[in-house]
Amino acid sequence: MAGADGAVHPCSICMEPMAPGAAHRGGAACAHAFCAACLSGHVRAKLESGGGAAVVRCPDASCAGALDAELCRGALPSDVFERWCAALCESLFLGARRTYCPFPDCSEMMVADDDGGGGAEECVTQSECQGCRRLFCARCSVPWHAGVSCEEFARLGEGERAREDLLLVEAAREGNWKRCPRCRFYVEKSSGCLHITCRSGFNSAIVAPVSSGS
């Protein structure tokens, strides 16, 4: 790196002389400069070390400063720069509760906006994906189950969670329909006593309402 007098300084790693235009400063807090090959090799080695390190220190043994990704960009291959930026972004979410868009064609990662103050009833549920802008439930990690609470949704079987099934659950709750404990078929009492015989042959004096999950 050329000094004020135009002198050429060696790379701080390989000690080979560098022309002024070939010297790369890696950190704003230090004056150490490196050739592109040494700087990119150092950053790549740190990223591939297996520790998932996002902060890359100056390679000069006498310096504790951190390298700046933007300052190093001109010396780095595009794949190394992008990998470093991804590691830096990932480090910002350490300790945060993450959630992912449940739609397979999106899967955007987001930070759950919990206030941490209450129980499950205060947990954020209806959310909008920042990527695809579709609604989903951050608590259940599924597309938004409109009209059905998280507790009701959890009690539904895997084959009962389609949109039309959720509409049926909502209608059943509003109409106070009953559900057979054996076959889960909905029935509506129009008159008479509470004793019924389901089409499955099951006899019951009390058929639990939808909200009970029986």
XYZ file of C-alpha atoms in Angstrom:
214
model
C 0.000 0.000 0.000
C 1.443 3.362 -0.938
C 2.131 5.773 1.884
C 1.947 9.529 1.786
C 5.206 9.565 -0.172
C 3.921 7.074 -2.746
C 6.048 4.214 -1.390
C 4.880 0.641 -1.954
C 4.186 -1.446 1.179
C 4.069 -5.242 1.368
C 0.953 -7.320 2.040
C 0.638 -7.905 5.781
C 0.247 -11.665 5.185
C 2.479 -12.790 2.321
C 4.808 -9.781 2.538
C 4.827 -9.417 -1.242
C 4.979 -5.786 -2.422
C 1.657 -4.378 -3.610
C 0.971 -1.650 -6.109
C -1.217 1.102 -4.598
C -4.296 -0.066 -6.522
C -3.851 -3.699 -5.438
C -3.860 -3.064 -1.690
C -7.070 -3.738 0.244
C -7.813 -2.430 3.707
C -10.074 -4.866 5.476
C -11.149 -2.874 8.504
C -12.011 0.723 9.236
C -10.376 0.522 12.678
C -6.916 -0.509 11.464
C -4.475 0.473 8.734
C -3.376 -3.034 7.740
C -3.626 -3.804 4.040
C -3.551 -7.070 2.140
C -3.453 -8.381 -1.405
C -6.717 -9.750 -2.776
C -5.555 -13.385 -2.699
C -4.511 -13.292 0.956
C -7.567 -11.367 2.132
C -10.059 -13.595 0.315
C -8.249 -16.717 1.488
C -8.385 -15.538 5.096
C -12.106 -14.732 4.968
C -12.950 -18.007 3.218
C -10.959 -20.018 5.784
C -12.787 -18.342 8.686
C -16.202 -18.956 7.118
C -15.347 -22.608 6.447
C -13.839 -23.223 9.865
C -17.068 -24.839 11.044
C -17.748 -22.432 13.875
C -20.250 -20.386 11.906
C -18.269 -17.258 12.714
C -19.719 -14.086 11.238
C -17.148 -11.696 12.725
C -13.810 -12.053 10.920
C -10.837 -10.502 12.675
C -7.969 -8.711 10.974
C -5.415 -11.377 9.968
C -2.519 -9.328 11.311
C -1.415 -11.034 14.535
C -0.909 -7.689 16.296
C -4.440 -6.416 15.529
C -7.721 -7.256 17.242
C -9.868 -5.234 14.846
C -12.731 -6.760 12.864
C -12.858 -6.769 9.088
C -15.658 -4.931 7.332
C -17.484 -6.906 4.650
C -18.084 -3.876 2.438
C -14.439 -2.765 2.623
C -13.338 -6.271 1.684
C -15.887 -6.716 -1.088
C -13.549 -5.703 -3.915
C -11.088 -8.444 -2.956
C -13.600 -11.250 -2.456
C -15.155 -13.668 -4.961
C -18.918 -13.185 -5.102
C -19.663 -16.533 -3.407
C -17.429 -15.685 -0.427
C -18.924 -12.217 -0.057
C -22.515 -13.538 -0.220
C -21.746 -16.299 2.281
C -20.194 -13.796 4.680
C -23.183 -11.457 4.417
C -25.540 -14.373 5.061
C -23.557 -15.309 8.177
C -23.690 -11.704 9.399
C -27.466 -11.556 8.884
C -27.907 -14.885 10.654
C -25.909 -13.638 13.636
C -28.394 -10.779 14.116
C -31.100 -13.335 15.005
C -29.119 -15.241 17.641
C -31.311 -15.711 20.713
C -34.455 -14.600 18.866
C -37.387 -16.957 18.321
C -37.606 -17.595 14.614
C -40.580 -18.595 12.550
C -40.869 -19.621 8.929
C -43.571 -19.094 6.346
C -45.446 -22.428 6.138
C -46.103 -22.173 2.399
C -43.656 -24.541 0.619
C -43.086 -22.118 -2.254
C -41.892 -19.403 0.151
C -40.444 -20.566 3.533
C -39.299 -17.016 4.406
C -37.546 -16.798 7.785
C -38.836 -14.165 10.220
C -38.369 -13.222 13.857
C -41.424 -13.949 15.978
C -42.720 -10.701 17.458
C -43.518 -12.005 20.946
C -43.540 -9.533 23.801
C -42.426 -12.263 26.190
C -44.810 -11.088 28.857
C -47.624 -13.578 28.953
C -48.562 -17.129 28.203
C -49.715 -18.815 25.040
C -52.826 -16.657 24.876
C -50.626 -13.586 24.323
C -48.435 -15.246 21.671
C -48.667 -13.676 18.222
C -50.897 -15.823 16.029
C -52.153 -14.193 12.816
C -49.124 -12.942 10.901
C -48.333 -11.836 7.370
C -45.320 -13.299 5.605
C -42.842 -10.587 4.682
C -41.972 -12.473 1.518
C -45.165 -13.735 -0.117
C -47.600 -11.511 1.892
C -49.905 -14.440 2.707
C -51.419 -14.900 6.166
C -50.285 -17.687 8.465
C -50.465 -18.643 12.128
C -47.108 -18.052 13.805
C -48.142 -20.227 16.743
C -49.282 -23.278 14.767
C -46.891 -22.738 11.820
C -49.654 -23.328 9.273
C -51.623 -21.168 6.815
C -54.056 -18.957 8.720
C -56.965 -20.950 10.184
C -59.615 -18.207 10.076
C -62.516 -18.689 12.484
C -60.813 -21.547 14.349
C -58.720 -21.051 17.479
C -55.266 -22.561 17.836
C -56.627 -24.985 20.446
C -59.425 -26.147 18.130
C -56.991 -26.492 15.253
C -54.633 -28.629 17.358
C -57.475 -31.058 18.117
C -58.261 -31.604 14.448
C -56.856 -34.617 12.649
C -54.427 -34.276 9.754
C -57.260 -34.882 7.288
C -59.487 -32.221 8.871
C -57.335 -29.132 8.381
C -58.187 -28.114 4.832
C -59.937 -24.773 4.296
C -63.352 -26.378 3.788
C -62.901 -28.404 6.983
C -62.126 -25.266 8.969
C -65.258 -23.609 7.609
C -67.252 -26.630 8.800
C -65.732 -26.401 12.295
C -66.636 -22.716 12.459
C -70.211 -23.407 11.316
C -70.530 -26.260 13.819
C -69.469 -24.041 16.685
C -71.862 -21.259 15.719
C -74.737 -23.738 15.289
C -73.860 -25.661 18.446
C -73.746 -28.894 16.493
C -72.680 -32.064 18.309
C -70.068 -34.606 17.294
C -70.116 -38.362 17.687
C -67.243 -39.436 19.960
C -66.633 -42.531 17.814
C -66.840 -41.466 14.149
C -66.551 -37.676 14.625
C -69.604 -37.079 12.405
C -71.471 -33.809 13.121
C -75.153 -33.923 14.036
C -77.625 -31.170 14.817
C -80.281 -31.665 17.450
C -83.575 -30.221 16.289
C -85.907 -31.682 18.947
C -86.314 -34.446 21.495
C -84.006 -35.673 24.233
C -80.231 -35.641 24.281
C -79.938 -39.378 23.596
C -78.968 -40.175 19.994
C -77.935 -43.157 17.951
C -75.270 -42.197 15.450
C -75.287 -43.593 11.920
C -72.153 -45.515 13.000
C -74.316 -47.403 15.510
C -72.853 -45.680 18.547
C -75.344 -44.791 21.261
C -74.673 -41.733 23.354
C -76.662 -39.761 25.876
C -74.226 -36.861 25.749
C -72.444 -36.003 22.539
C -69.783 -33.390 23.224
C -69.937 -30.045 21.462
C -67.328 -29.163 18.852
C -65.474 -26.848 21.202
C -64.708 -29.687 23.610
C -62.816 -31.759 21.062
C -64.497 -34.950 22.280
